[in-house]
Amino acid sequence: MPWNLETDPDYARAMLAMLRASATTDNPADLTRIVEEFAMDWIGDRAFLRFHDATDSTLWSAVDDEYGVEACRGLAGAALLGLELITTANCGREPAYEASVDDPRGAGDERIAAIALAAATVTPASPDRSAHAVLIVIREAAREPFDARAGGRIVALAHRLSPLLDQLALAAVLNASATLELGAEDDDPTFLYRAEALEAYRGSHSQGPVLRLASPWLGAVYRAVVGLVIVSLAYLCLVDVGEYSGGPALIRLGGRTQITALTDASVVEVMVSPNDRVEAGQQLIRLHDVDDASESERLEQEFELQLRNLLRDPGDAAAQRAVTTLRAERERTAWRLREHLIRAPTAGVVRDIRARPGQALAAGEVLLTIASEESNPHVLALLPGDDRPRIEVGMTLVFEIDGYRDADRALRIEHVYEDVVGPAEALRVLGPEVAGDMVITGPVVLVRAALSSEKFESKDTQFRYHDGMRGRAEIEVRSTSVLEALIPSLEEL
């Protein structure tokens, strides 16, 4: 298949980019560097662009001030005269080859291709369509000779550079000293350009950029915005946020025994004071027992009477029934008397006496609290029942006491109640002393976490925990990225 640009798309795209860069300059030196670098990248090892001065028939270089030879010498001169591509596999064997003209840096055995860049159109600058320049491409002897593909690339490049050289030639004519005599152009009706046009052209020495940005800060702002977007995306994808289960909590001081009233009664006497040390069985509070004491005395007298009658006549059935009945009533009365005398079930220190003489009590009301020597302070939290499957022993519970925001504590969960209970059952577990003003909505699960000490610190001051202190507890039950938290549907992917 013969070579053409359609069969070599990579070269065509590279050449198009080079031509666009060349079209933005009217400086022969810049054009020379662009063309030579492109030819070295795609065709040969070295390349030279030599401009042709038709007035004195010489070749010159825009990047090498010392280069200047007659246009008829060397392979470059042959290509210039023939206006066609000349290639040689070994320049040393060519009689027309001159190292100083064709390849000043060569060793004499290189492969050389030379082509004239003719004028694209007939203009006053080139009325005979002569060549503007010669392009010389050199390959080292170790490389392959110039084939049809390499030759096609050189010819295509030469044809597309011709219009650019026409532009440079026109600029040279307009800047020539002969055209500076203003007014001569107007007197000559055959001259193509007006004096005003020439002056305007001379005043613009460089073409403007394709796009001029309004502010130098725009690039910096653009880079900052791109960087911010990248950082934001990284934050959304890499940073995790926690999902928490929270609810009310309170402090319980373990080792405390609450003494409650067994029946409805009134307080007659409180026999202990706060912080008193008591022993097991010691009397604490005496409730109203006048009626029961009178009844007990009456039953005792009647029991003794019926017992004497039974001893006189053991066969007396009525006496036997009376003794049996009175014995049962006497035991019930004695039990009621014992209920009215509150004793300490265990040894300890009296805390929080709530009963006072003359106070009317209902069954189940707390009279006082006895604290043992060893306390077991802990936090009891009520968390939403839906989170029960995700809460386990060993997780971290963060407890914040109401009124002491700087005294939050991270505690280890030591027990999780197995069942999810309703509000009424949860209040029963907490006890009547704290259930009165606590509002619970919906099912909850109870979680217990141990406190390491009975004191906490807030604003550099030590305080003691007290039973029933309220607060709020939170547990991190799961974590997810910020992006998944914002778009929950991503978790399903």
CSV table of N, CA and C in Angstrom, one decimal, residues 246-248 380-389 416-427 439-447:
chain,number,residue,atom,x,y,z
A,246,GLY,N,-27.9,6.0,71.3
A,246,GLY,CA,-27.8,6.8,72.6
A,246,GLY,C,-29.1,6.8,73.3
A,247,GLY,N,-29.1,7.1,74.6
A,247,GLY,CA,-30.2,7.1,75.4
A,247,GLY,C,-29.9,7.6,76.8
A,248,PRO,N,-30.9,7.7,77.7
A,248,PRO,CA,-30.7,8.2,79.1
A,248,PRO,C,-29.9,7.1,79.9
A,380,LEU,N,-26.0,2.5,84.4
A,380,LEU,CA,-27.0,1.7,83.8
A,380,LEU,C,-27.7,2.6,82.7
A,381,ALA,N,-27.5,2.2,81.4
A,381,ALA,CA,-28.0,3.0,80.3
A,381,ALA,C,-29.2,2.3,79.7
A,382,LEU,N,-30.2,3.1,79.2
A,382,LEU,CA,-31.3,2.6,78.5
A,382,LEU,C,-31.2,3.0,77.0
A,383,LEU,N,-30.9,2.1,76.1
A,383,LEU,CA,-30.7,2.4,74.7
A,383,LEU,C,-31.8,1.8,73.9
A,384,PRO,N,-32.0,2.3,72.7
A,384,PRO,CA,-33.1,1.9,71.8
A,384,PRO,C,-33.1,0.3,71.6
A,385,GLY,N,-34.2,-0.3,71.7
A,385,GLY,CA,-34.2,-1.8,71.5
A,385,GLY,C,-33.8,-2.2,70.2
A,386,ASP,N,-34.0,-1.4,69.1
A,386,ASP,CA,-33.6,-1.8,67.8
A,386,ASP,C,-32.1,-2.0,67.6
A,387,ASP,N,-31.3,-1.4,68.5
A,387,ASP,CA,-29.9,-1.6,68.4
A,387,ASP,C,-29.3,-2.8,69.2
A,388,ARG,N,-30.2,-3.6,69.9
A,388,ARG,CA,-29.7,-4.7,70.7
A,388,ARG,C,-28.9,-5.7,69.9
A,389,PRO,N,-29.2,-6.1,68.7
A,389,PRO,CA,-28.3,-7.0,68.0
A,389,PRO,C,-26.9,-6.5,67.7
A,416,VAL,N,-24.9,-6.8,79.1
A,416,VAL,CA,-26.0,-6.4,78.2
A,416,VAL,C,-27.2,-7.3,78.5
A,417,TYR,N,-28.3,-6.7,78.9
A,417,TYR,CA,-29.5,-7.5,79.2
A,417,TYR,C,-29.9,-8.2,78.0
A,418,GLU,N,-30.3,-9.4,78.1
A,418,GLU,CA,-30.6,-10.2,77.0
A,418,GLU,C,-31.9,-9.8,76.2
A,419,ASP,N,-32.9,-9.4,77.0
A,419,ASP,CA,-34.2,-9.1,76.4
A,419,ASP,C,-34.4,-7.6,76.2
A,420,VAL,N,-35.2,-7.3,75.2
A,420,VAL,CA,-35.7,-5.9,75.0
A,420,VAL,C,-37.0,-5.8,75.7
A,421,VAL,N,-37.1,-4.8,76.6
A,421,VAL,CA,-38.2,-4.6,77.5
A,421,VAL,C,-38.9,-3.3,77.2
A,422,GLY,N,-40.2,-3.3,77.6
A,422,GLY,CA,-41.0,-2.1,77.5
A,422,GLY,C,-40.7,-1.1,78.5
A,423,PRO,N,-41.3,0.1,78.4
A,423,PRO,CA,-41.0,1.2,79.4
A,423,PRO,C,-41.4,0.8,80.8
A,424,ALA,N,-42.5,0.1,81.0
A,424,ALA,CA,-42.9,-0.2,82.4
A,424,ALA,C,-41.9,-1.2,83.1
A,425,GLU,N,-41.5,-2.2,82.3
A,425,GLU,CA,-40.5,-3.1,82.9
A,425,GLU,C,-39.2,-2.5,83.1
A,426,ALA,N,-38.8,-1.6,82.3
A,426,ALA,CA,-37.5,-0.9,82.5
A,426,ALA,C,-37.5,0.0,83.7
A,427,LEU,N,-38.7,0.7,84.0
A,427,LEU,CA,-38.8,1.5,85.2
A,427,LEU,C,-38.8,0.6,86.4
A,439,VAL,N,-39.0,9.5,81.9
A,439,VAL,CA,-39.9,9.2,80.8
A,439,VAL,C,-39.2,8.3,79.8
A,440,ILE,N,-39.8,7.2,79.4
A,440,ILE,CA,-39.2,6.3,78.5
A,440,ILE,C,-40.2,6.0,77.4
A,441,THR,N,-39.9,6.2,76.1
A,441,THR,CA,-40.8,6.0,75.0
A,441,THR,C,-40.2,4.9,74.2
A,442,GLY,N,-41.0,3.8,74.0
A,442,GLY,CA,-40.6,2.7,73.2
A,442,GLY,C,-39.8,1.7,73.9
A,443,PRO,N,-39.6,0.5,73.3
A,443,PRO,CA,-38.8,-0.5,73.9
A,443,PRO,C,-37.3,-0.2,74.0
A,444,VAL,N,-36.7,-0.7,75.1
A,444,VAL,CA,-35.3,-0.4,75.4
A,444,VAL,C,-34.5,-1.6,75.8
A,445,VAL,N,-33.2,-1.5,75.7
A,445,VAL,CA,-32.4,-2.6,76.2
A,445,VAL,C,-31.5,-2.0,77.3
A,446,LEU,N,-31.3,-2.6,78.4
A,446,LEU,CA,-30.5,-2.1,79.5
A,446,LEU,C,-29.0,-2.6,79.3
A,447,VAL,N,-28.1,-1.6,79.5
A,447,VAL,CA,-26.7,-1.9,79.4
A,447,VAL,C,-26.0,-1.4,80.6
